[in-house]
Amino acid sequence: MSDAVMPLKLTEKPAHKTTGQFEIRDYLRLDLFPHFLCPGCGHGIALRALLWAIHDLDIEKDQLAVVSGIGCSGRLSAYIDANTFHTTHGRPIAFATGLKLARPDLHVIVITGDGDCLAIGGNHLIHAARRNLDITCIMLNNEVYGMTGGQVSPTTSLDRFTTTTPMGNQEPGFDACALAKGAGATFVGREVTLQTTALKNLMQEGIAHQGFSFVEVISDCTEVYGRKNDLGSSPEMVLSQKRSILPKFDGTAVDKPFRAGDWETGVLSREDRPEYYAAYRAHCHRVLGK
Amino acid sequence: MSEIPQRQSLQGNQACALGAIAAGCRLFAGYPITPSSEIAERMSKELPAVDGVFIQMEDEIASMAACLGGSMGGVKSMTATSGPGFSLKQENIGYGIQAEVPCVVINVMRGGPSTGMPTRPAQGDVMQARWGTHGDHPIIVLTPASVQEIYQQTIQAFNFSETYRIPVVVLYDEAIGHLIDTVDLPHAKDIETTERKWASGPASDYLPYQADEDGIPPMPLPGDGYRTHTTGLTHLENGFPTQVPADVTRVTSRLLDKIENHRDAIEQYELISCEDAEILLVAFGITARSSERAINIAREKGIKVGLLRPVTLWPFPEKVFKQLAERAKHVLVAEMNAGQLILEIERLCPSGTMVSGINKFDGESIQPDEILSRIEECGHE
Amino acid sequence: MNATVTGPTNVLIVGVGGQGVIMVSKILARLSQQQGLQVKQSEVHGMAKRGGSVFSHIRFGEEVWSPTIPMGEADVVLGLEWAEGLRWLRYLKPDSGTFISDTKRIVPPFSCRDRQHDAKHGYAHHTVADIVAQVPNTFAPDATGMAIELGNERVANTILLGVLSTVMDFPVKDWLKVLPEFVPAKTLETNLKAFKAGRAWTKKPHEPDLRQTTVQAQAGPLMRRQVSLEITEEWCKSCDICVKMCPERCLALDQRQIVKLVKPQACTGCRVCEWLCPDFAIAVHVEAVPAENISVVTATEVRV
Amino acid sequence: MSEVIEPRVSSNAPESLNIITQTGQGARPMTGNEAIARGVWEAGCRVAAAYPGTPSTEILENLAKYPSQDLHAQWSTNEKIALDVAYGASYGGVRAFCAMKHVGLNVAADALLTQAYIGVNGGMVLAVCDDPGIHSSQNEQDTRLFGKLANVPVLEPSDAQEALDYTRWAYELSEQFDTPIIVRSTTRIAHTRSPVVVGERQEFESQGFVERPENIALPTTARRRHPVVIERESLMETYFSESAKTQWIKGDTSVGIITAGMSYSYVREVLQGFSILKLPASFPLARDSVREFCDSVERVIVVEELEPFLETEIAAMGYKVEGKVFFPRAGELSPELVHEGFAKAGLLESRKIKSMLNFDELVRPPVLCSGCPHTGGYMALRALDARVAGDIGCYTLAAMQPLQAMDTCVSMGSSIGTAVGLAKAGNETRPIVATIGDSTFLHGGIPGLIDAVYNQANITVLLLNNSTTAMTGGQDHPGTGRTLRGDETHQVNYAEVCRAVGVKSLKEVDSYDLGVLYQAIREATEYKGVSVVIANRPCVLDPVKIKGPAFQIRAEGCTACQSCMNLGCPALSWSDEMLDGHHKIKIDETSCIGCTLCVQICPSDCIRPALELNPS
C-alpha cells in the first residue's frame, strides 16, 4: 500500500470565503438533469446551499466525498460532481466513518433524510456524534418517507396524516438537533430552506468545523406530505417554514401574544473537543513512541 | 530466495489478524462477538503500529458499512464476526457485491440459529455465506482448516477481493478459531499480495463499471480526478442507475461472470487419497481434519476412500469434484450442520451416485471414528 | 386704492407624525393667547400618524383672519425633522425669517424605493452649511441627540421650543408657566431641563456641522450592472416558488407553465429566484457594463 | 343684516380647560369640531349620532365628553343609520344631532331628502364637513349643492366661534322653519384652533311624539308637503336677509365681495378696504341682502371654495358677477390663492414669492404603520397577483408603492359589489378579491356580501379586522364591543354574520401569519363561489398602542435583496452599507413594534430580535 493512498496528517481546511461568483453548474453532473425531485421539493434548495457552501470554502471537487443513504435525500449525491456514494438505508454515516478514517484528506459530507438518519440510522448518528470524527452530516427533514410514498417518520408532527398514520400521527417526533447535541455532536445547527443564504452559511460553518457537525435542514415535501396534509402549494410550504422558526420572545399585543417559535435555527451548539481521527492517531503515536 | 519464516505459536483468530496485516489491511471496523472477538482485539493492537486504523463500531451493520467505506477510500479493509453479526452484515455485503467494493469478512462460526451456542463450534453458515444477502450474486468464501491456513487464507481473501472487486468471506469455525497451533509466518517480501486495479487515463473517457477484458473494471480512487458515483442500485457502466431490462441483464451477468469466468483461478481445494477413491468424502474446516484421520484409518483397513477438502467453499470446486464423483460410488459429506454443503454435492453428482451426509449440530466436532464408521458402512455395501 | 397685507406673527411647526408637532403648537398658541393676542392654529392630521408629514400653522397678533400662513410669510419655520424643515422653507420670509430645525433624519421607506443597482437615497441632500448659506438665521441643533443625553428622546421638541423662545418676544417665565400644562407631570422636570438646554444651545457659538444630514455620497457609477436571467426551460418544474417569492414580481409562469421574466425593467438581480429554485432552472448573471452603453435599465432573459 | 366696521377684539385667555361644561371666563381655544360639539350641547340636544369620517370625527368624540345624562351620543354603523337615529329622536320631540363628512351625506341622502318634507318635531341639525383639497377623502364634493337638492338650509361658519354660534342658531331655525339644518364645515374650520366664548346649556321640556300625517312619507303626504318646502325656502331667504348674522362690511364701493364660510377669513386676511357681504347661509340665499349689496357696488366678486354655488345663484338673479374666473374651482383656497385671484381681478399686486429658499422636496406619503396588520394581507394578495377591489380605510394605502396591491377603490363598502361586477364581467383571468376593513364592512359591506352570495359571484372577500375604525383615529364600532362612551356592548361576530348570509367557505386567520394568510387566501380564491377570509389582528395604534420587542438586522447576513422593503414598513430603510450595488437594510428600533412580518419574508435570516443581537 502506498503512502499516497492514505495520507495520515490532517489537512488544513480553508477559511471562509464570502465573495466569488458561484455557478452551481460547475458542481453538477449536468447530464442527469432535470433531477428526479418533485416540483417544489425543498431538497433542491438545500442542495444548492450545500454546493454554494462548498464553493465558498474553496473545496476541490476531487477532494470532496458525498455519502448518502436511501430515500429522496439519498438521491442527491448523484447530482454532485464529486466522489459520491449512494449507500444503504440508514448507513451513510457508517460508510462515511470508514471512508473518513481511510481518507482523512477528503472532505466527507453525509446527506441523509429524517427517516434515514433518525430511524434506521439513528444508532449510527449518535455514535458518530459521540466519536466526533470530522464528518458533516446534513439531514434533510421533510417529516416523511417521501420515496416510499409517504409513511410516518421519526419527525412527523403530531396529528399529521401519512399513509401509515391514516388517523393522524400520535407518536411524538425527535428533535434531531437536541439528539445530536446530546449524543455529543460538536457542531449542531438548523436552518430552513427558505433562508438559503443562512442555510449556506450554516453548512459552510458545519463543514469547516473540525469534528462531527450536524446540520438539520427544514425541507418540505410538497407532493406527498404537503398534499396529504393540505399544507398548500410549494411557495406556501416554503413560506410556512418560517412560522415554525420565528424568534421566541414575549409579546405585548393586546389580545394575544406574538407567536412563539417551535424551533430554533442557526448554530445551536458548538463545542471544542478533539477530533476523533487526529486524537486517535496522535494517541497511537504517543503510546508507540513514534 | 525466501527467508526462513518466523515460527510462532498462535491462536486461529490471532493468525487471522496477522494475516490481514500481512495482506495490507489497514482498516478494521468491527463489533465484538464470540468467538471472533480475538481478531478485533489483535487488530486493535497491530493496526496503529502500521499507521492503520482500528475502530469498534456501534454494531455489525456499521462495521460492514465502515469497512466498505474504508475500501471505497482505497484502503484494504476487514471486519470480523460470527453468525448473528454475519446476519447483520448481509445488507452491506450485498452493497459490496453490487458496487464491487473489495473487502474481507471473517465469520467464525458458532452454533445457531440466533444466539445459539456462542462458544461452541458449528459449520452452519455454509448457505448463509453463499446466499445470505438477497438477489442473484456471486461470492467468494474461503474456508481454512488450520491455524496456519487461517493466516494464509486471510491473505488470499484480500488478494481475491482486490483482484475481483468483491467482498470475500473467510469462514471457519470456533474450534479452529480458538485452536492454538504453531504457525510459520513468512517474511514480508515472501508474501504475495495483490493490489487493486486502479483507474488510470483521462477522466473524460473513464467509466467506473466498464470492465476490462477480464470482466473486472478498474476502480477509481477518490482524489484522482475521476469523481464517480457509487450506488447499490443496479447501475450502468457509468455508475448511474438503470432499470432497462437489457442493461440490467448485461450488467448483472457481468457481475456473475466476473467470478464464474475465473473459477480456475479462484477454486482451491485439497485432495487426499483420491486417486482411486470409490468413496469420496467431502469435508472442510475442522471436520476435514477429523476426516483425514478417518481416511487414514480406513485406508489401513483397505477401504478406497479419499477426501476432497474445498478451500474455496464458494465457488465450489465443481470441476474436480465432478471428475472424482464420476469414479466414486459413494459420496459422503461430513459437516457440522444438518446438511448444507450436501445440497450442492447432490446437485453436482451424476445420477446414481449415492450421496449421504455425516451431520452433527450439537456443538461438538465430528470425531474421526464417527466418520470412520460411516465410511465402513459404505465400504460394506 | 391700495390694499395692504396685514401681518400677524406666523410660526410654522412641522415634522413627522408622532414627533409632537401638535404639542409644540398648542404651547405656542396658549402662550400667545395669554399675551392677549388673537390666535389661530391650524393643523392637518388624519394621515399624520401614518408616518406622513405633519404641519401646524400658528398665527397670532392683534387681528388674525386666515388660519393658514401664506407662502413666504412665516416668521419662523420650526422643523422637528430635517427634511420636513427643508420642505417648508418655502414658507419662510426670505429676508428676515428664522429657521430652527432638528438635524434628526427620519428616512421614509418611500425614499428607499429605487431597486436598481447603485440606486441613491431619495432623502434630502442639503447640509446645515447649505442652509446657513441661504438663511443666516438658522438654528440647527442635534436636538434628538441632546434629548437622548437628557434621557428621553421625546423631549427633542421641548429643546427646539427652548430655541424658539430665544427668538420670540414672550418673557421666559411665561414659557415656563405654560409648559407644565401640556407635558405629563412625570416628564416635567426633563422637559424643563430640555427647554433650558435649548435656550443654552443658542448662546454657544456653532459652526455649521458639515457632517450632519447628508447621506453618504456614493461614487458616481461609471459602470452599470446589467442583469440577465438564464432560464433553463427543460429543468423548470412549474413549482411557482420563484414567481411567488420574487420581491419585484418580475416572474410568471407562461402558458407551458415555464417560468418567464415578464417585467424585465423591475428585476434588480437580487437572486432570490435563483436561490429558491429547487430545480436550478434560473441563473442570475450580473455583469458590469459601462453606463453609457445602457440606455434603459432592464434585465434580459436568456432561455436555454 | 348687520353692519360691521370694526375688527373684532380678542378676548382674554381662559385659566382652565378642565371642566368642559364650564361657562364664562372668556374665550378658550377650540377647534371647529370642538365648537360644534359645544354648540350641540349648549342647544340642549339629547341625541347625537355619527359615523366617523375625517374631518368630522372629533365632533362626536367631543360630544361624548359631555355628561351622559345631558345627551346620548353614539357611533352608528353608517351615516344613514346615524341620521335615522337622530331623526327618530327628533320625531320623539327632543333636539337631535348627526355628524358626517361630505361623502357620508351621500349615504344618508336617501333619508335626508325625505326628512326635508317631513319636517321636525325636536330641532334637527346635521354637521357636514367638507374636505376641500382632499386631505383624506375620495372626492371633494360641495355639500352646499346637496343642501339645495334636498331643500335643506346650509349654514357656513367661518371660524370656531361661529361654528358654535351657528350650531345653536341652527336649532332655533330648525324648529322655527320645521326643517333639518345642515351646518357645513370644512377641514380648515374643523381642525383650526381659535378662541371661542362659550355659553350655557339650554334645557327644554320635550313635548313628546306628535302625531301628524306628514310623519309618514307617502305619496299623498309628500305631494302635500312639497309646496310647503318651497314656501319655506322663500321664507328663509327673507329671514336670512333680515338676520344680523348676514354682515355687510362697509368699504370702498368700487368692488363688492360676496363670500361665506372659510373664504371670508381669507378675504379678510388679504384684502382691506373694499365692501364685503358675508353670508351666514349659502342656501337659501339671502336674496334681499344680496340685491341691496350688489346694487351698492360697481363690481361684484364672489369668493367661495369649490363649486360656483353663490356665483351661479347671484348670476341667476341677473347680476354680472365674477368668481371662478379668478379663483380655482378645484382644491382648497388659501391666502395665496385668494390674493392671486384678487391680483387677477386687478385689486392687488401679484405677490411674487422669492424662490431662493427652494429645496428638493422629500416625498413622504402617508404609509401603513410599522406593524400594521393590513400589510400581511396585501403582501399575500400581491404574491397571488389577485385583482383587488379595495375599499375605504387605512388599507387604501396599500394601493400605493411599494405594496401596489389594490386595483379599485370607490366608496365605503363598494369593494364587494365592485368585485361581484368584475366577476360577472367574466373576462378576468386573475383571482378577484374584495378587501374591506371591519368598520367599513359593518358600514356598507354586508349588503354587498349578501348580494354576492345571492348572485353566486365567484369572489373572495378578505375582511381585514383590526378591531377599530383606524383611519379616523380608532373609533369603536359594533365589532369592538364598546360604545362611543366606552361602555361594553354586544360584539359582532363576523364569521356568524358571514355564515348567516350564506357564505360556505370561511376561514379566520392571524394577519401576522403570512404563510397561513397566503394559503388561506389562495385556497379561498380557488373556491367556486363566495369565500371569506377574516384576518384578525388589532390595529397597532388604537385602542392600545402596541409595542413589542424590536427587531434588528444583522448586517453581515443581509443580502440586500430588499424583499422586506416591499412591506413599506416605516421602520425599515436603507443603511449606508452596500452589497453588490444594493443598499442593505436597517431597522429603526424605536418604531419597530416586533410584528415579525419582515422576519417572515427575509430569505437570509438576518432579522433577529434586537435583544438577541444586543443583549445589553
Coordinates of C-alpha atoms in Angstrom, one line a residue, chain A:
Chain A
M1 CA 0.0 0.0 0.0
S2 CA 1.4 3.3 -1.0
D3 CA 1.5 6.3 1.2
A4 CA -0.4 8.3 -1.4
V5 CA -3.4 6.3 -0.7
M6 CA -3.6 7.1 2.9
P7 CA -2.2 10.4 4.0
L8 CA -2.0 10.4 7.7
K9 CA -1.7 14.0 8.5
L10 CA -4.8 16.1 9.0
T11 CA -5.3 18.6 6.2
E12 CA -5.9 22.2 6.9
K13 CA -9.3 23.4 5.8
P14 CA -9.5 26.8 4.1
A15 CA -11.0 29.7 5.9
H16 CA -14.5 31.1 5.0
K17 CA -14.7 32.9 1.7
T18 CA -17.6 35.3 1.4
T19 CA -17.3 36.5 -2.2
G20 CA -16.8 35.0 -5.5
Q21 CA -19.2 34.1 -8.2
F22 CA -20.9 30.8 -7.6
E23 CA -22.0 29.0 -10.7
I24 CA -23.9 25.9 -9.5
R25 CA -23.4 24.2 -12.8
D26 CA -19.8 23.9 -12.1
Y27 CA -20.7 21.5 -9.3
L28 CA -23.4 19.4 -11.1
R29 CA -23.5 16.3 -13.2
L30 CA -25.4 18.2 -15.9
D31 CA -26.3 15.1 -18.0
L32 CA -28.5 13.9 -15.2
F33 CA -30.7 17.0 -15.2
P34 CA -33.5 17.8 -14.8
H35 CA -33.2 16.0 -11.5
F36 CA -35.8 13.5 -10.3
L37 CA -37.2 15.5 -7.4
C38 CA -40.8 16.5 -7.4
P39 CA -41.8 20.1 -8.2
G40 CA -41.2 22.4 -5.3
C41 CA -39.1 19.9 -3.3
G42 CA -37.0 21.7 -0.7
H43 CA -34.2 19.2 -1.2
G44 CA -33.2 21.0 -4.3
I45 CA -32.8 24.3 -2.5
A46 CA -30.8 22.5 0.2
L47 CA -28.5 21.0 -2.5
R48 CA -27.8 24.5 -3.9
A49 CA -26.9 25.7 -0.4
L50 CA -24.6 22.8 0.1
L51 CA -22.8 23.3 -3.2
W52 CA -22.6 27.0 -2.6
A53 CA -21.0 26.4 0.8
I54 CA -18.5 24.0 -0.8
H55 CA -17.7 26.7 -3.4
D56 CA -17.2 29.3 -0.8
L57 CA -15.0 27.0 1.2
D58 CA -12.9 26.5 -1.9
I59 CA -13.1 22.8 -1.6
E60 CA -11.7 20.9 -4.6
K61 CA -14.3 18.7 -6.1
D62 CA -11.8 15.9 -6.2
Q63 CA -11.3 16.2 -2.5
L64 CA -15.0 16.1 -1.8
A65 CA -16.8 12.9 -0.9
V66 CA -20.5 12.9 -0.5
V67 CA -22.1 9.9 1.1
S68 CA -25.9 9.5 1.1
G69 CA -28.3 6.9 2.2
I70 CA -31.7 5.8 0.9
G71 CA -34.7 8.0 0.2
C72 CA -35.2 11.2 -1.7
S73 CA -32.3 12.7 0.1
G74 CA -30.1 9.8 -0.8
R75 CA -30.5 10.5 -4.5
L76 CA -29.0 13.9 -4.2
S77 CA -25.4 12.7 -4.1
A78 CA -25.7 11.5 -7.7
Y79 CA -26.1 15.1 -8.9
I80 CA -22.9 16.3 -7.4
D81 CA -19.8 16.3 -9.5
A82 CA -17.6 14.8 -6.8
N83 CA -16.7 11.5 -5.3
T84 CA -20.3 10.4 -4.5
F85 CA -21.5 7.3 -2.7
H86 CA -25.1 6.3 -2.6
T87 CA -25.1 3.7 0.1
T88 CA -27.7 1.7 2.0
H89 CA -30.7 2.8 4.1
G90 CA -29.6 4.4 7.3
R91 CA -25.9 3.7 6.8
P92 CA -24.4 6.7 5.2
I93 CA -22.8 7.8 8.4
A94 CA -21.3 4.4 9.0
F95 CA -19.9 4.3 5.4
A96 CA -18.6 7.8 5.8
T97 CA -16.9 6.8 9.0
G98 CA -14.9 4.2 7.2
L99 CA -14.2 6.5 4.3
K100 CA -13.1 9.3 6.5
L101 CA -10.8 7.0 8.6
A102 CA -9.3 5.7 5.4
R103 CA -9.0 9.1 3.8
P104 CA -8.8 11.9 6.3
D105 CA -7.7 14.1 3.5
L106 CA -11.1 14.1 2.0
H107 CA -14.0 16.4 3.0
V108 CA -16.6 13.9 3.8
I109 CA -20.2 15.1 3.8
V110 CA -23.2 12.9 4.5
I111 CA -26.6 13.8 3.1
T112 CA -29.3 12.0 4.8
G113 CA -33.0 12.3 5.5
D114 CA -35.1 12.2 8.6
G115 CA -36.0 8.6 8.3
D116 CA -32.6 7.5 7.1
C117 CA -30.8 9.4 9.8
L118 CA -33.1 9.1 12.8
A119 CA -34.9 5.8 12.4
I120 CA -33.0 3.1 10.7
G121 CA -29.8 5.1 11.1
G122 CA -30.3 6.6 14.5
N123 CA -27.7 4.4 16.1
H124 CA -25.0 5.5 13.6
L125 CA -25.9 9.1 14.2
I126 CA -25.5 9.1 17.9
H127 CA -22.2 7.1 17.8
A128 CA -20.7 9.3 15.1
A129 CA -21.7 12.3 17.2
R130 CA -20.1 10.8 20.2
R131 CA -16.8 9.9 18.4
N132 CA -16.5 13.4 16.8
L133 CA -15.0 12.2 13.6
D134 CA -14.7 15.1 11.2
I135 CA -17.8 14.4 9.1
T136 CA -20.5 16.9 8.2
C137 CA -24.0 15.3 8.4
I138 CA -26.7 17.2 6.6
M139 CA -30.1 15.9 7.5
L140 CA -32.9 17.0 5.2
N141 CA -36.0 16.9 7.4
N142 CA -39.2 16.8 5.4
E143 CA -41.1 14.9 8.2
V144 CA -41.9 12.0 5.9
Y145 CA -40.7 9.0 4.0
G146 CA -41.2 10.6 0.6
M147 CA -39.5 8.0 -1.6
T148 CA -41.6 5.1 -0.3
G149 CA -44.8 7.0 -0.8
G150 CA -45.3 9.0 2.4
Q151 CA -45.1 6.9 5.5
V152 CA -44.7 8.3 9.0
S153 CA -41.2 9.2 10.0
P154 CA -39.5 9.9 13.4
T155 CA -40.0 13.7 12.8
T156 CA -43.6 13.7 11.6
S157 CA -45.6 16.3 13.5
L158 CA -48.4 15.2 15.7
D159 CA -51.7 14.6 14.1
R160 CA -50.3 14.7 10.6
F161 CA -51.6 12.2 8.1
T162 CA -49.3 9.8 6.4
T163 CA -50.0 6.6 4.6
T164 CA -49.3 4.7 7.7
T165 CA -51.0 7.1 10.1
P166 CA -54.4 7.3 8.4
M167 CA -55.9 8.6 11.6
G168 CA -53.2 11.1 12.3
N169 CA -49.8 10.6 13.8
Q170 CA -49.8 10.1 17.6
E171 CA -46.1 9.5 18.0
P172 CA -44.0 12.4 19.3
G173 CA -41.1 13.1 17.0
F174 CA -37.4 13.6 17.6
D175 CA -35.8 17.0 18.0
A176 CA -32.9 15.9 15.8
C177 CA -30.6 18.7 16.9
A178 CA -31.2 18.0 20.5
L179 CA -30.5 14.4 19.9
A180 CA -27.3 15.1 18.0
K181 CA -26.1 17.6 20.7
G182 CA -27.0 15.2 23.4
A183 CA -25.0 12.5 21.7
G184 CA -22.0 14.8 21.6
A185 CA -22.0 16.4 18.2
T186 CA -19.6 19.3 18.5
F187 CA -21.4 21.4 15.9
V188 CA -25.2 21.4 15.7
G189 CA -27.3 23.8 13.6
R190 CA -30.7 24.0 12.0
E191 CA -32.0 26.1 9.1
V192 CA -34.9 26.3 6.8
T193 CA -34.6 26.1 3.0
L194 CA -36.3 29.5 2.6
Q195 CA -33.3 31.1 4.2
T196 CA -31.0 29.9 1.6
T197 CA -28.1 32.2 2.4
A198 CA -28.3 31.4 6.1
L199 CA -28.5 27.8 5.3
K200 CA -25.5 28.1 3.1
N201 CA -23.6 29.9 5.8
L202 CA -24.6 27.3 8.4
M203 CA -23.5 24.5 6.1
Q204 CA -20.2 26.3 5.5
E205 CA -19.6 26.6 9.2
G206 CA -20.5 23.0 9.7
I207 CA -18.2 21.8 7.0
A208 CA -15.4 24.0 8.3
H209 CA -15.9 22.7 11.8
Q210 CA -13.3 20.2 12.9
G211 CA -15.3 17.3 14.2
F212 CA -18.7 15.9 13.8
S213 CA -21.1 18.5 12.6
F214 CA -24.8 18.1 12.3
V215 CA -27.0 20.4 10.2
E216 CA -30.7 19.8 10.1
V217 CA -32.4 21.4 7.1
I218 CA -36.1 22.0 7.4
S219 CA -37.1 21.0 3.9
D220 CA -40.6 20.4 2.5
C221 CA -42.2 17.5 0.7
T222 CA -45.0 19.2 -1.3
E223 CA -46.2 16.4 -3.4
V224 CA -46.6 13.7 -0.8
Y225 CA -46.7 15.1 2.7
G226 CA -48.0 18.6 1.7
R227 CA -50.8 17.2 -0.4
K228 CA -51.8 14.6 2.2
N229 CA -52.0 17.2 5.0
D230 CA -53.3 20.1 3.0
L231 CA -50.2 22.2 3.6
G232 CA -50.6 24.2 0.5
S233 CA -48.7 24.8 -2.7
S234 CA -44.9 24.8 -2.9
P235 CA -44.5 28.5 -2.2
E236 CA -46.8 28.2 0.8
M237 CA -44.9 25.3 2.2
V238 CA -41.6 27.2 1.8
L239 CA -43.1 30.3 3.4
S240 CA -44.7 28.4 6.2
Q241 CA -41.3 27.0 7.3
K242 CA -40.7 30.4 8.7
R243 CA -43.7 30.1 11.0
S244 CA -42.0 27.5 13.0
I245 CA -38.8 29.3 13.4
L246 CA -39.7 32.8 14.3
P247 CA -37.7 34.1 17.2
K248 CA -39.0 33.5 20.6
F249 CA -39.9 36.4 22.7
D250 CA -42.7 37.7 24.9
G251 CA -45.2 39.7 23.1
T252 CA -47.2 42.6 24.2
A253 CA -50.0 42.6 21.6
V254 CA -53.3 43.3 23.3
D255 CA -55.4 40.3 22.6
K256 CA -52.8 37.6 22.2
P257 CA -49.0 37.3 22.4
F258 CA -46.9 37.1 19.4
R259 CA -46.3 33.7 18.2
A260 CA -43.5 31.7 19.9
G261 CA -41.1 29.8 17.8
D262 CA -41.3 26.0 17.7
W263 CA -37.7 25.5 16.6
E264 CA -34.6 27.5 16.9
T265 CA -32.4 28.0 13.9
G266 CA -28.8 28.9 13.3
V267 CA -25.9 27.4 15.1
L268 CA -27.4 25.8 18.1
S269 CA -24.3 24.5 19.8
R270 CA -20.6 24.3 19.2
E271 CA -18.0 22.6 21.3
D272 CA -14.3 22.4 21.2
R273 CA -13.4 18.7 21.6
P274 CA -10.6 16.7 20.0
E275 CA -11.4 15.4 16.5
Y276 CA -11.6 11.6 16.5
Y277 CA -9.0 10.7 13.9
A278 CA -6.5 13.3 14.9
A279 CA -6.8 12.3 18.5
Y280 CA -6.6 8.6 17.7
R281 CA -3.5 9.0 15.5
A282 CA -1.8 11.2 18.0
H283 CA -2.5 8.9 20.8
C284 CA -1.2 5.9 19.0
H285 CA 1.9 7.7 18.1
R286 CA 2.4 8.8 21.6
V287 CA 2.0 5.3 23.0
L288 CA 4.1 3.7 20.3
G289 CA 6.7 6.3 20.8
K290 CA 6.7 7.3 17.2

